Amino acid sequence: LLDRQGLQAEYMNDLSDLAARGGADDRLAYAIELARAGHAAKAKPLFDALLAEPTVSARAVVAAAEFVDATQGLEAGLAVLAGVPAGVDAASLKTEKARLLARHDRKDEAEAIYRELTVGGGPDAWANLAQFLIDNGKMDEAAKAVESGRAATPNAPSLLWL
């Protein structure tokens, strides 16, 4: 609410207080907002600490990878994704890898990952593939991906809007 009212300094102060007293989700929210506000030097130690936690969440890894990609480049962002402990949601990490690759015009690699994720994957994997194909002008292939996903899960919300 403070942010929407133009009170950015107060908003960041509140987030800082929450991060200091709260848990990993609070520290992640603060790190993300610092990065969005252009305070990379302040955000980096928070992301580093989150990645060092033994129970790091996929959400934290994805946010850290996006931050590192933006500040240090694609290979560094991919290294963040590759360096997480076992047990972190592998599908989320692969999806993020595909997003980063696509963002850096490595579309063939990204498409291969999206297609791999549909094998045994749920409706979100099909929706992600379809959205990637739409974004890259492959409408016929996107329609086939949506049909395949709907055949497996007819009422999946992620496929109904495509």
Short mmCIF file of C-alpha atoms in Angstrom, two decimals:
data_model
loop_
_atom_site.label_atom_id
_atom_site.label_comp_id
_atom_site.label_asym_id
_atom_site.label_seq_id
_atom_site.Cartn_x
_atom_site.Cartn_y
_atom_site.Cartn_z
CA LEU A 1 0.00 0.00 0.00
CA LEU A 2 2.82 2.40 0.86
CA ASP A 3 4.51 1.69 -2.46
CA ARG A 4 1.30 2.41 -4.38
CA GLN A 5 0.90 5.70 -2.53
CA GLY A 6 4.35 6.85 -3.64
CA LEU A 7 5.91 6.30 -0.23
CA GLN A 8 8.78 4.15 -1.52
CA ALA A 9 11.19 4.99 1.34
CA GLU A 10 8.64 4.00 3.99
CA TYR A 11 7.79 0.85 2.05
CA MET A 12 11.44 -0.19 1.86
CA ASN A 13 11.92 0.56 5.56
CA ASP A 14 8.97 -1.67 6.42
CA LEU A 15 10.32 -4.46 4.21
CA SER A 16 13.74 -4.09 5.81
CA ASP A 17 12.20 -4.46 9.28
CA LEU A 18 10.22 -7.53 8.17
CA ALA A 19 13.32 -9.09 6.62
CA ALA A 20 15.31 -8.54 9.81
CA ARG A 21 12.65 -10.12 12.02
CA GLY A 22 10.96 -12.56 9.67
CA GLY A 23 11.76 -15.67 7.79
CA ALA A 24 13.18 -16.57 4.41
CA ASP A 25 10.10 -15.37 2.52
CA ASP A 26 10.44 -11.92 4.09
CA ARG A 27 14.14 -11.75 3.20
CA LEU A 28 13.33 -12.86 -0.33
CA ALA A 29 10.65 -10.18 -0.73
CA TYR A 30 13.11 -7.54 0.48
CA ALA A 31 15.87 -8.78 -1.83
CA ILE A 32 13.50 -8.72 -4.81
CA GLU A 33 12.35 -5.19 -4.03
CA LEU A 34 15.93 -3.99 -3.54
CA ALA A 35 16.84 -5.43 -6.92
CA ARG A 36 13.80 -3.83 -8.57
CA ALA A 37 14.71 -0.48 -7.03
CA GLY A 38 18.23 -0.71 -8.47
CA HIS A 39 20.03 -1.48 -5.21
CA ALA A 40 21.97 -4.49 -6.49
CA ALA A 41 24.77 -4.12 -3.95
CA LYS A 42 22.26 -4.40 -1.09
CA ALA A 43 20.28 -7.21 -2.73
CA LYS A 44 23.24 -9.45 -3.53
CA PRO A 45 24.14 -10.46 0.07
CA LEU A 46 20.49 -11.27 0.75
CA PHE A 47 20.26 -13.51 -2.32
CA ASP A 48 23.59 -15.13 -1.41
CA ALA A 49 22.36 -15.86 2.12
CA LEU A 50 19.10 -17.31 0.82
CA LEU A 51 20.95 -19.60 -1.57
CA ALA A 52 23.19 -20.79 1.27
CA GLU A 53 20.23 -21.94 3.37
CA PRO A 54 19.90 -25.75 3.49
CA THR A 55 16.15 -25.54 2.84
CA VAL A 56 16.27 -22.98 0.04
CA SER A 57 13.00 -22.73 -1.86
CA ALA A 58 12.63 -23.00 -5.62
CA ARG A 59 11.10 -19.52 -5.55
CA ALA A 60 14.25 -18.09 -3.93
CA VAL A 61 16.52 -19.89 -6.40
CA VAL A 62 14.51 -18.61 -9.37
CA ALA A 63 14.56 -15.03 -8.04
CA ALA A 64 18.29 -15.25 -7.34
CA ALA A 65 18.96 -16.65 -10.83
CA GLU A 66 17.00 -13.79 -12.41
CA PHE A 67 18.93 -11.28 -10.30
CA VAL A 68 22.30 -12.81 -11.17
CA ASP A 69 21.34 -13.00 -14.85
CA ALA A 70 20.49 -9.29 -14.81
CA THR A 71 23.63 -8.24 -12.95
CA GLN A 72 26.26 -10.75 -14.08
CA GLY A 73 24.95 -12.38 -17.25
CA LEU A 74 23.35 -15.55 -18.48
CA GLU A 75 26.09 -18.02 -17.61
CA ALA A 76 26.18 -16.79 -14.00
CA GLY A 77 22.39 -17.05 -13.78
CA LEU A 78 22.47 -20.59 -15.15
CA ALA A 79 25.19 -21.45 -12.63
CA VAL A 80 22.85 -20.40 -9.81
CA LEU A 81 20.22 -22.80 -11.14
CA ALA A 82 22.74 -25.62 -11.49
CA GLY A 83 24.27 -25.14 -8.05
CA VAL A 84 21.27 -25.76 -5.82
CA PRO A 85 20.94 -28.74 -3.52
CA ALA A 86 18.91 -31.78 -4.45
CA GLY A 87 15.32 -31.62 -3.33
CA VAL A 88 14.54 -28.21 -4.81
CA ASP A 89 11.70 -28.44 -7.34
CA ALA A 90 13.53 -29.50 -10.50
CA ALA A 91 10.67 -28.57 -12.86
CA SER A 92 10.67 -24.98 -11.58
CA LEU A 93 14.41 -24.74 -12.07
CA LYS A 94 14.22 -26.16 -15.60
CA THR A 95 11.40 -23.79 -16.46
CA GLU A 96 13.50 -20.87 -15.25
CA LYS A 97 16.47 -22.12 -17.25
CA ALA A 98 14.29 -22.16 -20.37
CA ARG A 99 13.08 -18.61 -19.61
CA LEU A 100 16.63 -17.33 -19.20
CA LEU A 101 17.80 -19.04 -22.39
CA ALA A 102 14.85 -17.62 -24.34
CA ARG A 103 15.52 -14.15 -22.97
CA HIS A 104 19.04 -14.40 -24.36
CA ASP A 105 17.84 -15.62 -27.79
CA ARG A 106 18.90 -19.22 -27.25
CA LYS A 107 15.45 -20.24 -28.36
CA ASP A 108 16.23 -23.74 -29.65
CA GLU A 109 17.66 -24.74 -26.27
CA ALA A 110 14.72 -23.15 -24.46
CA GLU A 111 12.18 -24.93 -26.66
CA ALA A 112 13.90 -28.27 -26.09
CA ILE A 113 13.61 -27.78 -22.32
CA TYR A 114 9.95 -26.74 -22.53
CA ARG A 115 9.21 -29.83 -24.65
CA GLU A 116 11.14 -32.08 -22.23
CA LEU A 117 9.08 -30.76 -19.32
CA THR A 118 5.83 -31.84 -21.00
CA VAL A 119 6.88 -35.50 -20.86
CA GLY A 120 5.14 -36.67 -17.74
CA GLY A 121 4.57 -33.05 -16.74
CA GLY A 122 1.34 -31.44 -15.75
CA PRO A 123 -0.79 -28.83 -17.46
CA ASP A 124 1.54 -25.96 -16.51
CA ALA A 125 4.32 -27.58 -18.54
CA TRP A 126 2.03 -27.65 -21.59
CA ALA A 127 0.93 -24.06 -20.93
CA ASN A 128 4.54 -22.89 -20.66
CA LEU A 129 5.42 -24.61 -23.95
CA ALA A 130 2.36 -23.15 -25.67
CA GLN A 131 3.14 -19.64 -24.39
CA PHE A 132 6.75 -19.94 -25.55
CA LEU A 133 5.57 -21.06 -28.99
CA ILE A 134 3.05 -18.19 -29.18
CA ASP A 135 5.75 -15.70 -28.18
CA ASN A 136 7.88 -17.03 -31.02
CA GLY A 137 5.18 -16.96 -33.69
CA LYS A 138 4.61 -20.72 -33.86
CA MET A 139 0.82 -20.58 -33.56
CA ASP A 140 0.06 -23.98 -35.10
CA GLU A 141 2.51 -25.74 -32.80
CA ALA A 142 1.14 -23.78 -29.83
CA ALA A 143 -2.39 -24.93 -30.66
CA LYS A 144 -1.17 -28.54 -30.76
CA ALA A 145 0.53 -28.11 -27.38
CA VAL A 146 -2.68 -26.73 -25.87
CA GLU A 147 -4.68 -29.62 -27.36
CA SER A 148 -2.21 -32.17 -25.96
CA GLY A 149 -2.33 -30.57 -22.53
CA ARG A 150 -6.13 -30.37 -22.54
CA ALA A 151 -6.37 -34.01 -23.60
CA ALA A 152 -4.43 -34.99 -20.49
CA THR A 153 -6.10 -32.46 -18.16
CA PRO A 154 -9.30 -31.06 -19.73
CA ASN A 155 -10.15 -28.42 -17.11
CA ALA A 156 -6.68 -27.20 -16.18
CA PRO A 157 -6.91 -23.44 -15.55
CA SER A 158 -3.46 -22.79 -17.03
CA LEU A 159 -4.65 -24.18 -20.37
CA LEU A 160 -8.15 -22.71 -20.47
CA TRP A 161 -6.96 -19.16 -21.20
CA LEU A 162 -4.70 -20.18 -24.11
#
